[in-house]
Short mmCIF file of C-alpha atoms and ligand atoms in Angstrom, two decimals:
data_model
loop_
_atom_site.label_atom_id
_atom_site.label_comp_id
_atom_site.label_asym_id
_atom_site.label_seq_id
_atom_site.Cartn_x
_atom_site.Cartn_y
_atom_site.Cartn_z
CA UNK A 1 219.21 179.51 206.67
CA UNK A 2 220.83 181.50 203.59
CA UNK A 3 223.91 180.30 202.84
CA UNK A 4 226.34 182.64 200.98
CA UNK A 5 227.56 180.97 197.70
CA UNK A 6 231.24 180.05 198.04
CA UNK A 7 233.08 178.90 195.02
CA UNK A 8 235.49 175.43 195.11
CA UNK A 9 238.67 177.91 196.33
CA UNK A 10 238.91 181.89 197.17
CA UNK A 11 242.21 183.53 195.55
CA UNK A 12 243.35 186.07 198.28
CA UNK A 13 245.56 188.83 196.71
CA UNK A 14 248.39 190.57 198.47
CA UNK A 15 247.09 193.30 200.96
CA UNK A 16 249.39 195.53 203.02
CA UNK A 17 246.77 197.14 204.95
CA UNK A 18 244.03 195.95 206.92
CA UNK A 19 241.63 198.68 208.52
CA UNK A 20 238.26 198.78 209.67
CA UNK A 21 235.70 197.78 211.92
CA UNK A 22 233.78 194.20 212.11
CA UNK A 23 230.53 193.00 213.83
CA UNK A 24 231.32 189.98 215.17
CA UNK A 25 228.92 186.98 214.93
CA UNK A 26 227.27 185.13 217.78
CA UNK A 27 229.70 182.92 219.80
CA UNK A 28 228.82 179.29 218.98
CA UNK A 29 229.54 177.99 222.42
CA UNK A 30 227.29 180.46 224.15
CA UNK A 31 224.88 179.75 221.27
CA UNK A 32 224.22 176.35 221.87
CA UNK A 33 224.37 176.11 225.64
CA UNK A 34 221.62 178.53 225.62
CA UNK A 35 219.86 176.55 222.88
CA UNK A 36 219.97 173.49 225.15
CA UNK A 37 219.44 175.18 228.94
CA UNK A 38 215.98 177.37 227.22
CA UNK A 39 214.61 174.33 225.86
CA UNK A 40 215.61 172.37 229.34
CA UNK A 41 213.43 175.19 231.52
CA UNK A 42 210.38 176.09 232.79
CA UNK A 43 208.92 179.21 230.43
CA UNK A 44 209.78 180.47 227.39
CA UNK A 45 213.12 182.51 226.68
CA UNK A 46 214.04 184.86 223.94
CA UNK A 47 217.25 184.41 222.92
CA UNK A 48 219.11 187.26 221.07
CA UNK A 49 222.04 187.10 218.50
CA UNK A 50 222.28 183.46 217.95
CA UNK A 51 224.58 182.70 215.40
CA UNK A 52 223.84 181.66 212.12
CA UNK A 53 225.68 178.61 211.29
CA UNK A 54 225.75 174.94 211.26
CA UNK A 55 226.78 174.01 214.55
CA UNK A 56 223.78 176.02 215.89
CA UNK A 57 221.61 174.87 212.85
CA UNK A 58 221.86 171.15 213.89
CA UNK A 59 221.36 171.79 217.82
CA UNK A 60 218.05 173.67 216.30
CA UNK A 61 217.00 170.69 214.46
CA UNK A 62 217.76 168.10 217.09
CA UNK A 63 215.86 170.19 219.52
CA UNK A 64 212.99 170.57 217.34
CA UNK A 65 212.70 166.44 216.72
CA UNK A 66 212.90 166.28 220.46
CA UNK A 67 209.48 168.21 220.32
CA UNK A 68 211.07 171.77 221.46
CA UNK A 69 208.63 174.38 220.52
CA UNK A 70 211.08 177.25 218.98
CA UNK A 71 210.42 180.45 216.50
CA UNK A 72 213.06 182.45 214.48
CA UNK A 73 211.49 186.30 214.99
CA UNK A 74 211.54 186.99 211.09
CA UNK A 75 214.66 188.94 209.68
CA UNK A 76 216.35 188.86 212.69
CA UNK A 77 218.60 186.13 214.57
CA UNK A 78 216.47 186.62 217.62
CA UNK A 79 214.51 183.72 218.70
CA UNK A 80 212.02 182.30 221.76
CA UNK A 81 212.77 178.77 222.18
CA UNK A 82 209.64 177.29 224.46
CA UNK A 83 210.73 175.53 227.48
CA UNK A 84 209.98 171.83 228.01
CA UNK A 85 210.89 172.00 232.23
CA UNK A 86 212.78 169.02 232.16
CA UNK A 87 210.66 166.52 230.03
CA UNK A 88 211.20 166.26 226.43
CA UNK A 89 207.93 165.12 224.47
CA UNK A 90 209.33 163.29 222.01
CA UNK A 91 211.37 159.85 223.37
CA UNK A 92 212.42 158.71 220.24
CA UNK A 93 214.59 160.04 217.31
CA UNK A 94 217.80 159.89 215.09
CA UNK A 95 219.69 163.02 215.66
CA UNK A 96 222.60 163.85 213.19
CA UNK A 97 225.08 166.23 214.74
CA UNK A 98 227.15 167.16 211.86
CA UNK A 99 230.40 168.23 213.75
CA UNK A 100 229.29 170.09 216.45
CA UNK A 101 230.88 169.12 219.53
CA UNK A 102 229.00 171.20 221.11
CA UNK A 103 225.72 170.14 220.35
CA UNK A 104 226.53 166.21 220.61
CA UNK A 105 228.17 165.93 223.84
CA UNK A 106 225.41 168.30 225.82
CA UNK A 107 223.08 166.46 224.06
CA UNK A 108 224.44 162.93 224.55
CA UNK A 109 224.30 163.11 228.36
CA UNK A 110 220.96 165.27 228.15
CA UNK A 111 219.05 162.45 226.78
CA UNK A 112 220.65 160.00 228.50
CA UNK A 113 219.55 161.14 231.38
CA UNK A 114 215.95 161.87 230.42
CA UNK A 115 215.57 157.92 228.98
CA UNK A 116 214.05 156.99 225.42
CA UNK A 117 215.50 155.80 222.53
CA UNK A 118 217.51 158.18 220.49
CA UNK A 119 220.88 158.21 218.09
CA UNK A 120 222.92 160.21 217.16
CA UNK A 121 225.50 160.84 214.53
CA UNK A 122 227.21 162.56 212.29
CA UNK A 123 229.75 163.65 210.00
CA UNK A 124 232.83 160.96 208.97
CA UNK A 125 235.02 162.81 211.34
CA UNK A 126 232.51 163.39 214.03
CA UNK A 127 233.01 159.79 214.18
CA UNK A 128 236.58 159.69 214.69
CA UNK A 129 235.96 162.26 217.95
CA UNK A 130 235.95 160.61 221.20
CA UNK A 131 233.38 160.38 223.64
CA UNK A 132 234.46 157.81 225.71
CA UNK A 133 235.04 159.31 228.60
CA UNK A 134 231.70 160.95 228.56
CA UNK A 135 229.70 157.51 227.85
CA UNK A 136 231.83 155.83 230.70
CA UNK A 137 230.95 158.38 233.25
CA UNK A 138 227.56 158.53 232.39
CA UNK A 139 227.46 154.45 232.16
CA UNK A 140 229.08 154.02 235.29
CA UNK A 141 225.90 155.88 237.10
CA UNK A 142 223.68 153.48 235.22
CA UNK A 143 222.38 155.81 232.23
CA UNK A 144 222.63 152.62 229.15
CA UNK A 145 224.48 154.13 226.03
CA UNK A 146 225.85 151.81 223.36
CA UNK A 147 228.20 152.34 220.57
CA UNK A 148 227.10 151.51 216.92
CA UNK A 149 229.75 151.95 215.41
CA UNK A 150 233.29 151.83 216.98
CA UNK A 151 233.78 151.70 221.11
CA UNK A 152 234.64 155.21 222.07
CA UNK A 153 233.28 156.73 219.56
CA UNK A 154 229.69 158.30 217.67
CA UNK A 155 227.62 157.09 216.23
CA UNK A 156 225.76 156.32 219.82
CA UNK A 157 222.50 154.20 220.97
CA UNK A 158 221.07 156.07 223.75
CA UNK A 159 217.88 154.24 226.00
CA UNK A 160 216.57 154.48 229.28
CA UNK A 161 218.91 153.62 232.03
CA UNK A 162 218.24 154.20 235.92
CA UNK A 163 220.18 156.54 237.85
CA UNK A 164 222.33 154.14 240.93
CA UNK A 165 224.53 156.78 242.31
CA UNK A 166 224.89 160.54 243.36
CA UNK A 167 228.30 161.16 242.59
CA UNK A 168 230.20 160.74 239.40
CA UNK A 169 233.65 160.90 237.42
CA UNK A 170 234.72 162.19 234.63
CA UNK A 171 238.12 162.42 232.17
CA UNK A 172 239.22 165.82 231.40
CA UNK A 173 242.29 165.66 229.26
CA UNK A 174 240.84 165.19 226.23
CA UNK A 175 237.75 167.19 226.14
CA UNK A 176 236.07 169.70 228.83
CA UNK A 177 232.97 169.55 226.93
CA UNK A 178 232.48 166.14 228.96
CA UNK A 179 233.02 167.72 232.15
CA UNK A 180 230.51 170.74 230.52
CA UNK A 181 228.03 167.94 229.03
CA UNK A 182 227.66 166.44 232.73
CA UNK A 183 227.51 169.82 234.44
CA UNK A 184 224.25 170.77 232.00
CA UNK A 185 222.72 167.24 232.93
CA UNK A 186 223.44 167.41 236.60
CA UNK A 187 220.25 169.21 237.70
CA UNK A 188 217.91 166.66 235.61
CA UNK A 189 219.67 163.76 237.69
CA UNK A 190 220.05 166.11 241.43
CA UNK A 191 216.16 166.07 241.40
CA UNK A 192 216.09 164.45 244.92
CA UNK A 193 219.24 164.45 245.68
CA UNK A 194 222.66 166.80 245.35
CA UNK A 195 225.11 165.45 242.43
CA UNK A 196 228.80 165.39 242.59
CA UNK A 197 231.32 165.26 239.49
CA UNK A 198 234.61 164.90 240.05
CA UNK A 199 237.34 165.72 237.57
CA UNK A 200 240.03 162.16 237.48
CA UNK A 201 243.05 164.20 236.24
CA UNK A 202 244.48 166.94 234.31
CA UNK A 203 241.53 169.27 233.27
CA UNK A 204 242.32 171.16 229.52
CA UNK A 205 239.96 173.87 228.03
CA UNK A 206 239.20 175.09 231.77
CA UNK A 207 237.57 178.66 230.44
CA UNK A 208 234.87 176.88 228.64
CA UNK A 209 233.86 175.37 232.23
CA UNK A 210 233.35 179.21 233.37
CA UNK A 211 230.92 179.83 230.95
CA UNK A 212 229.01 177.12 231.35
CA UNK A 213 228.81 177.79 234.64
CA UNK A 214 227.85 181.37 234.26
CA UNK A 215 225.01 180.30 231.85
CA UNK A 216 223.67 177.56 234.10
CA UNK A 217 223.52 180.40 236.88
CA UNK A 218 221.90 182.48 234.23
CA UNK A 219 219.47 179.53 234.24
CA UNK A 220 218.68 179.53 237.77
CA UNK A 221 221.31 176.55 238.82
CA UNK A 222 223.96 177.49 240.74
CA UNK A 223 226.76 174.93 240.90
CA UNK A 224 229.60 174.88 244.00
CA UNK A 225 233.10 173.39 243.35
CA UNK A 226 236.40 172.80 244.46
CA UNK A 227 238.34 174.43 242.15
CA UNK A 228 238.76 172.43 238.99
CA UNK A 229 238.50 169.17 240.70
CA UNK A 230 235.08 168.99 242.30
CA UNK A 231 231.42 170.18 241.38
CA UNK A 232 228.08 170.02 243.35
CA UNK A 233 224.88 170.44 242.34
CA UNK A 234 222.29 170.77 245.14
CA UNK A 235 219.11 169.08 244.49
CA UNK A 236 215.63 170.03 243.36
CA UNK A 237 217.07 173.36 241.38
CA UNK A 238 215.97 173.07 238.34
CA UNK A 239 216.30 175.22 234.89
CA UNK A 240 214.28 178.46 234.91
CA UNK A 241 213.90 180.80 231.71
CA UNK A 242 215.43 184.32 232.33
CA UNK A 243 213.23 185.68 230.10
CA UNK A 244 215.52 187.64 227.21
CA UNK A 245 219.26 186.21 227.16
CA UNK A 246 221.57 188.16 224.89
CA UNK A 247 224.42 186.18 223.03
CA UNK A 248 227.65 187.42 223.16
CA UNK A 249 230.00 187.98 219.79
CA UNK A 250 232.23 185.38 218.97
CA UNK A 251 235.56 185.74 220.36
CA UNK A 252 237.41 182.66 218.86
CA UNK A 253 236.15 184.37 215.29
CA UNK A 254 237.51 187.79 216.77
CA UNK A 255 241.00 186.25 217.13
CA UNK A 256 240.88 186.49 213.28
CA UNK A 257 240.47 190.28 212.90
CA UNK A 258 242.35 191.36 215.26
CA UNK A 259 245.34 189.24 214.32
CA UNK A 260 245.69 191.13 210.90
CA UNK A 261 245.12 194.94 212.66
CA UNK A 262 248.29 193.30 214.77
CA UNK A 263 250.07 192.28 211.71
CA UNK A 264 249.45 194.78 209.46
CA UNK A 265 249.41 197.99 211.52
CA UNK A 266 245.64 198.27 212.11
CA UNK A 267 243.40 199.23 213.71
CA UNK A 268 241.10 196.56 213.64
CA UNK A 269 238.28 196.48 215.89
CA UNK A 270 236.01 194.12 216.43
CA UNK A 271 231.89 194.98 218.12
CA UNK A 272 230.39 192.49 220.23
CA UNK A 273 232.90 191.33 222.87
CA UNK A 274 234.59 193.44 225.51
CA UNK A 275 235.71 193.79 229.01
CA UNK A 276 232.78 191.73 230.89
CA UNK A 277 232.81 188.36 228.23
CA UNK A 278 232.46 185.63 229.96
CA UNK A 279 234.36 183.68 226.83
CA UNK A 280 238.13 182.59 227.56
CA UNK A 281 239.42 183.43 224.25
CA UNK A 282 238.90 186.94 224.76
CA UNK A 283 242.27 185.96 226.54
CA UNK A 284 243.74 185.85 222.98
CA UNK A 285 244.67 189.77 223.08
CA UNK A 286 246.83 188.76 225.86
CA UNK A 287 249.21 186.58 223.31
CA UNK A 288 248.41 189.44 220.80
CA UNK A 289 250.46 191.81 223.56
CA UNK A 290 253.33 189.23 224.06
CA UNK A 291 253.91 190.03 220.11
CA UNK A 292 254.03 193.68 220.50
CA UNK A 293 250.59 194.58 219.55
CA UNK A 294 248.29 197.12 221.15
CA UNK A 295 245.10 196.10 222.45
CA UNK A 296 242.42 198.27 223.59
CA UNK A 297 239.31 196.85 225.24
CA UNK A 298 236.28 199.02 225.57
CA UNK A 299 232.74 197.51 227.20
CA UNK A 300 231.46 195.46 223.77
CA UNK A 301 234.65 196.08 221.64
CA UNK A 302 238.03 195.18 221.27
CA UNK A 303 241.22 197.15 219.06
CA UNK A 304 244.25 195.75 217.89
CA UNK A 305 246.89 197.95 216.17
CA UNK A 306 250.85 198.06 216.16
CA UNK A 307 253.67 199.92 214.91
CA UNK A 308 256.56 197.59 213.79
CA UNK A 309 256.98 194.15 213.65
CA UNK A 310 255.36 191.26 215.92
CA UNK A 311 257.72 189.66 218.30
CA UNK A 312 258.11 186.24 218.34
CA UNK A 313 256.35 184.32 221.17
CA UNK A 314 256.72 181.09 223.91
CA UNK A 315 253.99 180.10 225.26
CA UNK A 316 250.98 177.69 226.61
CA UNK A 317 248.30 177.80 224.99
CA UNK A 318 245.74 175.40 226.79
CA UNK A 319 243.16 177.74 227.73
CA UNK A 320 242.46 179.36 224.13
CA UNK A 321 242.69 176.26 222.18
CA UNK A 322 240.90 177.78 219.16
CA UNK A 323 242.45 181.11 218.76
CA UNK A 324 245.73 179.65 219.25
CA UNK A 325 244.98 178.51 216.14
CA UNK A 326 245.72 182.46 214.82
CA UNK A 327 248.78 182.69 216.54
CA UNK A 328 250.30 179.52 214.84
CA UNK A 329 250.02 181.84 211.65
CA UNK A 330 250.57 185.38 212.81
CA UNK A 331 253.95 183.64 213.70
CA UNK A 332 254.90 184.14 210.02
CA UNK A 333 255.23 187.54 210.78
CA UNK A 334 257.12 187.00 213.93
CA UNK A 335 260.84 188.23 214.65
CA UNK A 336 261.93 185.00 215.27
CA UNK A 337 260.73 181.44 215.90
CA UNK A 338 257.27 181.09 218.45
CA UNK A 339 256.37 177.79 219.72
CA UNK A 340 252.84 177.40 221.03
CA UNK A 341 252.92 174.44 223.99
CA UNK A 342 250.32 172.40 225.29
CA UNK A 343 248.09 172.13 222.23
CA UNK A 344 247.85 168.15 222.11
CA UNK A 345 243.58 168.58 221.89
CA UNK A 346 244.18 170.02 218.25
CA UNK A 347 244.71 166.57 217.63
CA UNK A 348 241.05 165.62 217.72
CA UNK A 349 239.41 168.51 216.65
CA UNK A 350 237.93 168.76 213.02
CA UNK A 351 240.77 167.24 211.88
CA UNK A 352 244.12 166.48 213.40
CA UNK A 353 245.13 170.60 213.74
CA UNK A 354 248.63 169.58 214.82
CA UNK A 355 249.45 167.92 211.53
CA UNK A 356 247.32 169.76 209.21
CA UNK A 357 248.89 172.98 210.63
CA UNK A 358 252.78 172.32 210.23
CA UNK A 359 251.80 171.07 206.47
CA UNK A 360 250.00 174.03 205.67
CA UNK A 361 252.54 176.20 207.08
CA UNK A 362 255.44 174.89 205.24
CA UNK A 363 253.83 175.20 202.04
CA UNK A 364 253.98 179.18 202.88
CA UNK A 365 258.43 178.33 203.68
CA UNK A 366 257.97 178.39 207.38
CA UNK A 367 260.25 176.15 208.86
CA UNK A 368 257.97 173.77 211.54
CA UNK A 369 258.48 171.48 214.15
CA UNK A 370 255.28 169.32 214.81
CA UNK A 371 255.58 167.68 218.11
CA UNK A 372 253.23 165.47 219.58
CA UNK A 373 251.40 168.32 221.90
CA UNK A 374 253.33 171.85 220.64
CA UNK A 375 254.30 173.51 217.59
CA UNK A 376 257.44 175.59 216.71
CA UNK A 377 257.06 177.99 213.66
CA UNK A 378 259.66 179.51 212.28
CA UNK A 379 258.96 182.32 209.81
CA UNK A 380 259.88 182.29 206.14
CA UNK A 381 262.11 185.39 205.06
CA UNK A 382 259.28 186.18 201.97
CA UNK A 383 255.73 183.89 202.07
CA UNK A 384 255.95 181.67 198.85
CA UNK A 385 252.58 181.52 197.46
CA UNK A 386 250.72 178.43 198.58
CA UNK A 387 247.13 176.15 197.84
CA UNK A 388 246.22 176.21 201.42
CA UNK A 389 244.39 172.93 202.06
CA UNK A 390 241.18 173.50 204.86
CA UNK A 391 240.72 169.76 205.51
CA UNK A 392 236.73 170.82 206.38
CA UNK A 393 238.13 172.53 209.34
CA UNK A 394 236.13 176.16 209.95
CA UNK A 395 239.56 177.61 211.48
CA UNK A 396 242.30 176.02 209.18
CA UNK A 397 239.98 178.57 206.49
CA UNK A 398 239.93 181.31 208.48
CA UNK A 399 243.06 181.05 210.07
CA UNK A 400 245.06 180.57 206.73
CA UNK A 401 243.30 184.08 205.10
CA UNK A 402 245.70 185.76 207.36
CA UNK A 403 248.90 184.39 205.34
CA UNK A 404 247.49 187.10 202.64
CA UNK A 405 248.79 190.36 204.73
CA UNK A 406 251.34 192.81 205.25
CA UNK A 407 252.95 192.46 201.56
CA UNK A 408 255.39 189.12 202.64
CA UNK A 409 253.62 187.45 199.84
CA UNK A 410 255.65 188.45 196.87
CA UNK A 411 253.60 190.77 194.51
CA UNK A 412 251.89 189.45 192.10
CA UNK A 413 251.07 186.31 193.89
CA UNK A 414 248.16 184.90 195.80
CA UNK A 415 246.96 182.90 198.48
CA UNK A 416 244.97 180.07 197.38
CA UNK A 417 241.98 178.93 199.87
CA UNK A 418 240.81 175.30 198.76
CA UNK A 419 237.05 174.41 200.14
CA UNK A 420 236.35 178.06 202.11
CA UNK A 421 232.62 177.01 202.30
CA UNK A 422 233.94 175.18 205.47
CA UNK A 423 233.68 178.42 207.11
CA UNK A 424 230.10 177.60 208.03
CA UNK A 425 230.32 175.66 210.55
CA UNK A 426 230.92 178.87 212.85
CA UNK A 427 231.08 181.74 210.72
CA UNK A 428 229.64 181.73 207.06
CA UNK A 429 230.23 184.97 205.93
CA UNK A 430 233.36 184.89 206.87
CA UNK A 431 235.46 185.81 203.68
CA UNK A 432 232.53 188.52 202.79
CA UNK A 433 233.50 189.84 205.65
CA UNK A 434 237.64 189.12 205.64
CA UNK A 435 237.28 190.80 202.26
CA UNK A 436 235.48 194.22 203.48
CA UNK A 437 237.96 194.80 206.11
CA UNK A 438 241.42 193.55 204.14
CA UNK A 439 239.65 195.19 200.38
CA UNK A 440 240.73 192.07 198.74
CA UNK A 441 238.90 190.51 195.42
CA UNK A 442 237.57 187.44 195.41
CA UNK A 443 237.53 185.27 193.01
O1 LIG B 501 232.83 173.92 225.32
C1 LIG B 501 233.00 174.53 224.26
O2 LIG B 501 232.18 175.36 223.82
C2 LIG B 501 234.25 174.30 223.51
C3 LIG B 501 235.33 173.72 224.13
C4 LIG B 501 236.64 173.52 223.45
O3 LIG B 501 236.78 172.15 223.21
P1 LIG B 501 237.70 171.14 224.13
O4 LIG B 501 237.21 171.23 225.51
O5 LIG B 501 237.42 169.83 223.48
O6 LIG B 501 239.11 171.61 223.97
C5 LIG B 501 236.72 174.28 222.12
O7 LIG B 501 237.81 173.82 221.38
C6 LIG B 501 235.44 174.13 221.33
O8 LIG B 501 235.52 174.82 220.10
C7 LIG B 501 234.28 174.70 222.08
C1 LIG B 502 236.84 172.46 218.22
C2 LIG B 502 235.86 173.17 217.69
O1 LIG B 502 234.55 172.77 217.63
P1 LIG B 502 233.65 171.74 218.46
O2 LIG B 502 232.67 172.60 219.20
O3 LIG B 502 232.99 170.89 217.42
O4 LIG B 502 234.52 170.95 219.38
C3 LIG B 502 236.12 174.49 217.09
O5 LIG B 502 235.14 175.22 216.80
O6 LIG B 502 237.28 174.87 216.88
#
């Protein structure tokens, strides 16, 4: 994959205005549920707008060690990934996930379930994210995967275990890709027999559940539940190519663009995501509103604009962990303090968001309150100018470009990006693109 060269720090200059139009990249999470449910079918599926990126780039590799027949169609991001129906050809292999969530803990309870001997690991922080709950659940049904590193956590030992039971539990409060990582299993294990999954507890991330539900379906699986609490999967359905699959744009890196057509007047629009996405943080323009913007929402496109200031804002933010993200800084340009509640998985993200947010924050003069799930911002009067620190987190990057707009930075001054090559792991052109639609320089 080309990567574009990025420099040790970007220099973002003042810029009042923001205008334009951007086509969004390929959402990762769509991306790499597709990646895994084409190579767990019957036929061969062409799969169109993947997105470019690491997290997507190491699912691609993994799948391609597993022996998963795949082909990039040349000069496009259109690919046919060849169907394995259910039995991987290759049973053993080292796997490095980088920090793909996404890609580990599908794949962790994938192979588990199908038996051999694999690892997997990845990045130093990947290694600090828990899986526990997932490797307990999948454990406590008899699948055999050991820790090689510390308990709870990657690097992992998977080998062949022997399904004992037709029902299972699972943690959500810390993760729902768990809950999502069983759901995608759940067919290889309801071969004779129906699978249950029950949710012990408070659920977080629920929209990510609803797409991978709607992909599964996609998939030929259809999966009946109780709410958030209870899931059934009826036996012998298993994974059936739909042919072409298209992927969706990206609405977490949406949440970006549209935040400065809010802050800075606009419009902003974004291609690729509209009305019918099936991706939660489309929800974002619903926060964007709360502030005062206006959104307008056409079938693959979304607007943001506004006249006047943003409004300050109180709120949960739960269901759009990521974007939230972009609210924590468009609250610079709030009216008065916003606190975003109910945040506490930012804590084991890429890095600890929570803490690496209210740091980089005040180093702009916003006044911030880091509690142990929520964060209060209140906004500086004029933005001092600031080394933003990315902590090889994709969205503290992308997220922190924002603090560039609307002229609160005092002339003459700049934003200072350290490490923007982080950007990759969902969005690698990122500040090409940041820069075509704000007309900064780059430096
Ligand atoms: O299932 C997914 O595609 C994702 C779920 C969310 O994680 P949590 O469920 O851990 O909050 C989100 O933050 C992540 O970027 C992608
Ligand atoms: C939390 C994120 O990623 P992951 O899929 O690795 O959990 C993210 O992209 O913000």
């Amino acid at each position: 994959m080309k990567q574009p060269y990025y420099p040790h720090h970007i220099d973002l200059a003042p810029a009042a205005h923001v205008q334009g139009t951007v086509k969004l990249p390929g959402s990762k999470s769509i991306s790499n549920r597709i990646l895994l449910l084409a190579a767990l079918s019957a036929g061969s599926t062409r799969i169109m707008d993947l997105l470019a990126s690491d997290d997507t780039l190491v699912m691609l590799m993994a799948l391609q060690q597993l022996g998963v027949k795949w082909e990039q169609i040349e000069g496009t991001q259109n690919y046919i990934v060849h169907g394995v129906d259910g039995q991987l050809p290759v049973h053993q292999a080292d796997l490095f996930m980088g920090n793909a969530g996404t890609a580990i803990r599908p794949l962790t309870a994938a192979l588990a379930v199908l038996g051999g001997d694999y690892t997997l690991h990845g990045v130093p922080r990947m290694h600090e994210r828990p899986i526990g709950d997932l490797v307990d659940a999948l454990n406590e049904v008899g699948m055999r995967i050991e820790y090689t590193g510390n308990p709870g956590y990657p690097p992992l030992h998977v080998r062949r275990g022997q399904l004992a039971a037709h029902s299972m539990k699972v943690r959500g409060n810390v993760s729902s890709q768990f809950l999502t990582a069983l759901l995608m299993a759940a067919p290889l294990m309801a071969r004779e027999q129906a699978m249950r999954i029950d949710v012990v507890g408070e659920l977080i991330s629920k929209p990510y559940i609803e797409i991978t539900l709607n992909l599964m379906r996609r998939f030929g699986v259809d999966v009946q539940r109780d709410g958030w609490q209870s899931f059934m999967i009826e036996a012998e359905q298993s994974y059936q190519s739909p042919g072409v699959i298209h992927v969706e744009g990206d609405a977490s890196s949406a949440s970006y663009f549209l935040a400065a057509g809010a802050i800075t007047g606009g419009p902003v629009r974004v291609e690729g995501v509209g009305r019918d996405s099936i991706q939660g943080d489309v929800r974002f323009v619903e926060a964007l509103r709360q502030m005062g913007a206006t959104i307008e929402v056409g079938d693959n496109w979304i607007e943001a604009s506004s006249n006047g200031p943003l409004k300050a804002i109180d709120a949960d933010f739960n269901h759009i962990p990521d974007a939230a993200m972009t609210i924590a800084v468009a609250a610079l340009y709030a009216d008065g303090p916003s606190t975003l509640r109910n945040i506490g998985s930012w804590r084991v993200k890429e890095t600890d968001r929570l803490s690496a947010m209210a740091t980089e924050l005040r180093k702009l003069g916003a006044q911030v309150e880091e509690g142990a799930d929520y964060l209060k911002v209140t906004p500086p009067a004029a933005m001092e100018p600031a080394t933003i620190d990315t902590y090889d987190d994709h969205r503290m990057a992308m997220c922190f470009s924002l603090a560039s707009l609307d002229g609160k930075l005092l002339q003459g001054t700049r934003i200072r990006i350290n490490d923007p090559k982080c950007v990759a792991k969902t969005f690698p052109d990122y500040f090409k693109v940041f820069e075509e639609i704000a007309e900064q320089t780059l430096i």
